[in-house]
Amino acid sequence: MTTGIVTCYRHHDRRAGVTCQRCGRPICPSCMVPASVGFHCPECARAGAQQVHTMRSLRAPSGGPVVTQVLIALNAVVFLADLVAGGAASLWASSYSRISEWGLLVGAALGSNGQPIGVADGQWWRIVTSGFLHAGLVHIGMNMLVLWILGSQLEPALGRARFLALYLTSLVAGAFGVLLVSPTSPTVGASGAIFGLLGAAFAAQRARGIDPWRSGLGGLLILNLVITFAVPGISVGGHVGGLLGGLLAGFVVFRLDERTRSAVPAVVACAAITVVLWVGCLWAASHWADPVLGFLSSR
């Protein structure tokens, strides 16, 4: 006796929503790749050389980008508070606001009062708080624009829990890159986490049978990396660290998403990666920045 329920040919525990327009096999929403007419399965999408994809191919019916909106709101509130305190517009000047000096990322340095500050001095919260501080209106404006574009695509595809876990992993990965490359330079901004989202989007397209180089995402990544290395004052460690962290976490998250509907395994995996990166931040701050701070203090 048959039940009449058709399941996805790739995920036998999931109900098929449509059939592939090219091969006719039943596919679930996770396997649906939009085509010029209907939907294709991942295999047919890879085989169709004439097909052009965009970031919209990542969309899935799982709600609006609420977490993205909350993250943007948090960044805006912190920026306004820092601006009122007198630090956001002149963060790199000799005088810092209490908010910016308390929250910026640095492995080891001397504060405005001449006392040591930084992750190496036990101020571990800087690993996270630095990702919500920005050095001026243009800085936060550009970061929040890109966060909205990426978040509005990735969050509906991943779900809120997985997207937030991925964002936080990318943020800590960016901090780890900063503490490895420039541990004594005060650093702020959400760009490390945003580069992580770019890496995750790259992983998402690969996992769903989309060629990132043909969709335009690969070129966008290369362009941003060129800007990172070519323009002075941009955190190379933060951008590259966030990108690599997001790429790794993204591959893990989307592979797990193919195997289970539950968000728990992906969140746990991101948490595990974040813990490793966090330990790396503490190690890098102590082993790379402390000797430099000792030299500065002795002069």
Coordinates of C-alpha atoms in Angstrom, one line a residue:
M1 CA 0.0 0.0 0.0
T2 CA 1.4 3.4 -0.9
T3 CA 1.0 6.6 1.0
G4 CA 1.1 8.9 -2.1
I5 CA 3.9 11.0 -0.5
V6 CA 6.8 11.7 -2.8
T7 CA 10.2 12.3 -1.2
C8 CA 13.3 14.1 -2.5
Y9 CA 15.7 11.9 -4.4
R10 CA 18.6 13.3 -2.4
H11 CA 16.9 13.6 1.0
H12 CA 14.6 10.6 1.5
D13 CA 13.2 12.0 4.8
R14 CA 11.9 15.2 3.1
R15 CA 8.8 15.7 1.1
A16 CA 9.4 16.8 -2.5
G17 CA 7.9 20.1 -3.5
V18 CA 8.5 20.0 -7.2
T19 CA 10.3 17.9 -9.9
C20 CA 13.4 19.0 -11.8
Q21 CA 12.5 20.5 -15.1
R22 CA 15.4 18.7 -16.8
C23 CA 15.5 15.2 -15.4
G24 CA 12.1 14.9 -13.7
R25 CA 13.4 13.8 -10.3
P26 CA 11.5 14.9 -7.2
I27 CA 13.4 17.6 -5.2
C28 CA 12.8 19.3 -1.8
P29 CA 13.1 23.1 -1.2
S30 CA 16.8 22.7 -0.1
C31 CA 17.6 21.1 -3.5
M32 CA 15.6 23.5 -5.7
V33 CA 17.8 25.7 -7.9
P34 CA 15.8 28.4 -9.8
A35 CA 16.1 28.1 -13.5
S36 CA 14.7 30.2 -16.4
V37 CA 11.7 27.9 -16.3
G38 CA 10.9 26.1 -13.1
F39 CA 13.5 24.5 -10.9
H40 CA 16.5 22.2 -11.5
C41 CA 18.1 19.7 -9.2
P42 CA 21.8 20.4 -8.1
E43 CA 23.2 17.9 -10.6
C44 CA 21.3 19.4 -13.6
A45 CA 22.2 22.9 -12.4
R46 CA 25.9 22.0 -12.5
A47 CA 25.5 20.4 -15.9
G48 CA 23.6 23.4 -17.4
A49 CA 26.4 25.6 -18.7
Q50 CA 24.0 28.0 -20.2
Q51 CA 22.3 28.8 -16.8
V52 CA 23.1 32.0 -15.0
H53 CA 22.7 32.2 -11.2
T54 CA 22.7 35.1 -8.7
M55 CA 22.7 35.3 -4.9
R56 CA 18.9 35.0 -5.1
S57 CA 19.4 31.3 -5.7
L58 CA 20.1 31.0 -2.0
R59 CA 16.7 32.0 -0.9
A60 CA 14.5 29.4 0.9
P61 CA 11.1 29.9 2.5
S62 CA 12.1 30.2 6.2
G63 CA 11.1 33.7 7.2
G64 CA 12.6 37.3 7.0
P65 CA 16.0 38.4 8.0
V66 CA 15.1 39.3 11.7
V67 CA 18.6 38.5 13.0
T68 CA 20.2 40.7 10.3
Q69 CA 17.9 43.6 11.3
V70 CA 18.8 43.1 15.0
L71 CA 22.5 43.1 14.2
I72 CA 22.2 46.3 12.2
A73 CA 20.2 48.0 14.9
L74 CA 22.8 47.0 17.6
N75 CA 25.6 48.4 15.4
A76 CA 23.7 51.6 14.9
V77 CA 22.9 52.0 18.6
V78 CA 26.5 51.5 19.6
F79 CA 27.7 53.9 16.9
L80 CA 25.3 56.6 18.1
A81 CA 26.3 56.1 21.7
D82 CA 30.0 56.3 20.8
L83 CA 29.3 59.4 18.7
V84 CA 27.6 61.1 21.6
A85 CA 30.5 60.2 23.8
G86 CA 32.9 61.9 21.3
G87 CA 34.8 58.9 19.9
A88 CA 33.3 57.6 16.7
A89 CA 34.3 60.4 14.4
S90 CA 37.8 60.7 15.8
L91 CA 38.6 57.1 16.9
W92 CA 42.2 57.1 15.8
A93 CA 43.0 60.5 17.3
S94 CA 44.8 61.0 20.7
S95 CA 41.6 61.1 22.7
Y96 CA 39.2 58.1 22.8
S97 CA 35.7 58.0 24.1
R98 CA 35.2 55.6 27.0
I99 CA 33.0 53.4 24.9
S100 CA 35.5 53.0 22.1
E101 CA 38.6 52.6 24.3
W102 CA 36.7 50.1 26.4
G103 CA 35.6 48.0 23.4
L104 CA 38.1 48.3 20.5
L105 CA 40.2 45.2 19.6
V106 CA 43.9 45.3 20.5
G107 CA 46.1 42.5 21.7
A108 CA 48.2 44.8 23.9
A109 CA 48.7 48.6 23.9
L110 CA 48.8 51.5 26.2
G111 CA 45.5 53.3 26.9
S112 CA 45.0 57.1 27.1
N113 CA 46.0 57.0 30.8
G114 CA 49.2 55.2 30.0
Q115 CA 48.0 51.9 31.5
P116 CA 48.1 48.6 29.6
I117 CA 44.9 47.6 27.8
G118 CA 44.0 44.7 25.5
V119 CA 43.1 41.1 25.3
A120 CA 46.6 40.1 26.6
D121 CA 45.7 42.2 29.7
G122 CA 42.7 39.9 30.4
Q123 CA 40.1 42.1 28.5
W124 CA 38.7 39.2 26.6
W125 CA 35.4 41.0 25.7
R126 CA 37.2 43.1 23.1
I127 CA 37.1 40.1 20.8
V128 CA 33.4 40.6 20.4
T129 CA 32.7 44.3 21.3
S130 CA 35.1 45.5 18.6
G131 CA 32.8 44.1 16.0
F132 CA 30.1 46.5 17.0
L133 CA 32.2 49.7 16.9
H134 CA 32.9 51.8 13.8
A135 CA 35.2 54.6 13.0
G136 CA 32.9 57.1 11.4
L137 CA 29.7 57.3 9.4
V138 CA 31.1 56.0 6.1
H139 CA 32.6 53.0 7.9
I140 CA 29.4 51.9 9.5
G141 CA 27.3 52.8 6.5
M142 CA 29.2 50.6 4.1
N143 CA 29.4 47.7 6.5
M144 CA 25.7 47.8 7.3
L145 CA 24.8 48.0 3.6
V146 CA 26.8 44.9 2.8
L147 CA 25.4 43.1 6.0
W148 CA 21.9 43.8 4.8
I149 CA 22.5 42.5 1.3
L150 CA 24.2 39.3 2.5
G151 CA 22.0 38.8 5.5
S152 CA 18.8 39.1 3.6
Q153 CA 20.0 36.3 1.3
L154 CA 21.7 34.0 3.8
E155 CA 19.4 34.2 6.8
P156 CA 16.2 33.0 5.1
A157 CA 18.2 30.2 3.6
L158 CA 19.9 29.1 6.8
G159 CA 17.3 30.0 9.5
R160 CA 17.9 32.4 12.3
A161 CA 19.9 30.2 14.7
R162 CA 22.4 28.9 12.1
F163 CA 22.8 32.4 10.6
L164 CA 23.6 34.0 14.0
A165 CA 26.0 31.1 14.9
L166 CA 27.7 31.6 11.6
Y167 CA 27.9 35.4 12.1
L168 CA 29.5 35.1 15.5
T169 CA 32.0 32.5 14.3
S170 CA 33.0 34.8 11.5
L171 CA 33.3 37.7 14.0
V172 CA 35.7 35.8 16.2
A173 CA 37.6 34.5 13.2
G174 CA 38.2 38.1 12.1
A175 CA 39.4 39.0 15.6
F176 CA 41.8 36.1 15.5
G177 CA 43.2 37.3 12.2
V178 CA 43.7 40.8 13.7
L179 CA 45.5 39.5 16.7
L180 CA 47.8 37.4 14.5
V181 CA 48.6 40.1 11.9
S182 CA 48.4 43.4 13.8
P183 CA 48.0 42.7 17.6
T184 CA 49.1 46.2 18.7
S185 CA 46.9 48.2 16.3
P186 CA 43.5 49.3 17.6
T187 CA 40.9 47.8 15.3
V188 CA 37.1 48.2 15.1
G189 CA 34.3 47.2 12.7
A190 CA 32.0 44.5 11.6
S191 CA 33.9 43.8 8.4
G192 CA 35.5 40.7 9.7
A193 CA 32.1 39.1 10.3
I194 CA 30.9 40.4 7.0
F195 CA 33.8 38.9 5.1
G196 CA 32.8 35.7 6.9
L197 CA 29.3 35.9 5.4
L198 CA 30.9 36.3 2.0
G199 CA 32.8 33.1 2.6
A200 CA 29.7 31.4 3.8
A201 CA 27.8 32.5 0.7
F202 CA 30.6 31.1 -1.4
A203 CA 30.2 27.8 0.5
A204 CA 26.4 27.9 0.1
Q205 CA 26.6 28.3 -3.7
R206 CA 29.1 25.4 -4.0
A207 CA 26.9 23.2 -1.7
R208 CA 23.8 23.9 -3.9
G209 CA 25.5 23.2 -7.2
I210 CA 26.0 26.9 -8.2
D211 CA 29.3 28.0 -9.7
P212 CA 30.4 31.1 -7.6
W213 CA 32.6 32.3 -10.4
R214 CA 29.7 32.4 -12.8
S215 CA 27.2 33.8 -10.4
G216 CA 29.5 36.9 -9.8
L217 CA 30.2 36.1 -6.1
G218 CA 33.8 34.9 -6.9
G219 CA 34.6 38.1 -8.7
L220 CA 33.2 40.1 -5.8
L221 CA 35.4 38.3 -3.3
I222 CA 38.5 38.9 -5.4
L223 CA 37.6 42.6 -5.8
N224 CA 37.2 43.0 -2.0
L225 CA 40.5 41.2 -1.3
V226 CA 42.3 43.5 -3.7
I227 CA 40.8 46.5 -2.0
T228 CA 41.8 45.0 1.4
F229 CA 45.5 44.7 0.4
A230 CA 45.7 47.9 -1.7
V231 CA 44.0 50.5 0.5
P232 CA 45.9 51.7 3.5
G233 CA 44.2 51.6 6.9
I234 CA 42.1 48.4 6.2
S235 CA 42.5 45.5 8.5
V236 CA 44.1 42.7 6.4
G237 CA 44.0 40.3 9.3
G238 CA 40.4 41.0 10.1
H239 CA 39.2 40.6 6.5
V240 CA 41.2 37.5 5.6
G241 CA 40.6 35.9 9.0
G242 CA 36.8 36.5 8.8
L243 CA 36.7 35.2 5.3
L244 CA 38.5 32.0 6.1
G245 CA 36.5 31.4 9.2
G246 CA 33.2 32.0 7.4
L247 CA 34.2 29.8 4.5
L248 CA 35.1 26.9 6.9
A249 CA 31.9 27.3 9.0
G250 CA 29.8 27.8 5.9
F251 CA 30.9 24.5 4.4
V252 CA 30.2 22.7 7.7
V253 CA 26.8 24.3 8.1
F254 CA 25.6 23.6 4.6
R255 CA 26.9 20.0 4.6
L256 CA 25.0 19.4 7.9
D257 CA 21.9 21.1 6.4
E258 CA 21.9 18.5 3.7
R259 CA 21.7 15.7 6.3
T260 CA 19.3 17.0 8.9
R261 CA 16.5 19.5 9.3
S262 CA 17.5 20.4 12.8
A263 CA 19.6 23.5 13.4
V264 CA 21.3 22.0 16.5
P265 CA 24.2 20.2 14.8
A266 CA 25.2 23.2 12.8
V267 CA 24.9 25.5 15.8
V268 CA 27.0 23.1 17.8
A269 CA 29.6 22.9 15.0
C270 CA 29.9 26.7 14.8
A271 CA 30.2 26.9 18.6
A272 CA 33.0 24.4 18.5
I273 CA 34.9 26.3 15.8
T274 CA 34.3 29.5 17.7
V275 CA 35.8 28.1 20.9
V276 CA 38.9 27.0 19.0
L277 CA 39.2 30.5 17.5
W278 CA 38.6 32.1 20.9
V279 CA 41.4 30.1 22.4
G280 CA 43.5 31.2 19.4
C281 CA 42.7 34.8 20.1
L282 CA 43.9 34.5 23.7
W283 CA 47.0 32.7 22.6
A284 CA 47.8 35.2 19.9
A285 CA 47.3 38.2 22.2
S286 CA 49.7 36.8 24.8
H287 CA 52.4 35.4 22.5
W288 CA 52.4 38.1 19.8
A289 CA 51.4 41.3 21.5
D290 CA 52.9 41.0 25.0
P291 CA 56.5 41.3 23.9
V292 CA 55.7 44.4 21.8
L293 CA 53.9 45.9 24.8
G294 CA 56.9 45.2 27.1
F295 CA 59.1 47.0 24.7
L296 CA 56.8 50.0 24.5
S297 CA 56.5 50.2 28.3
S298 CA 60.3 50.1 28.8
R299 CA 60.9 53.1 26.6

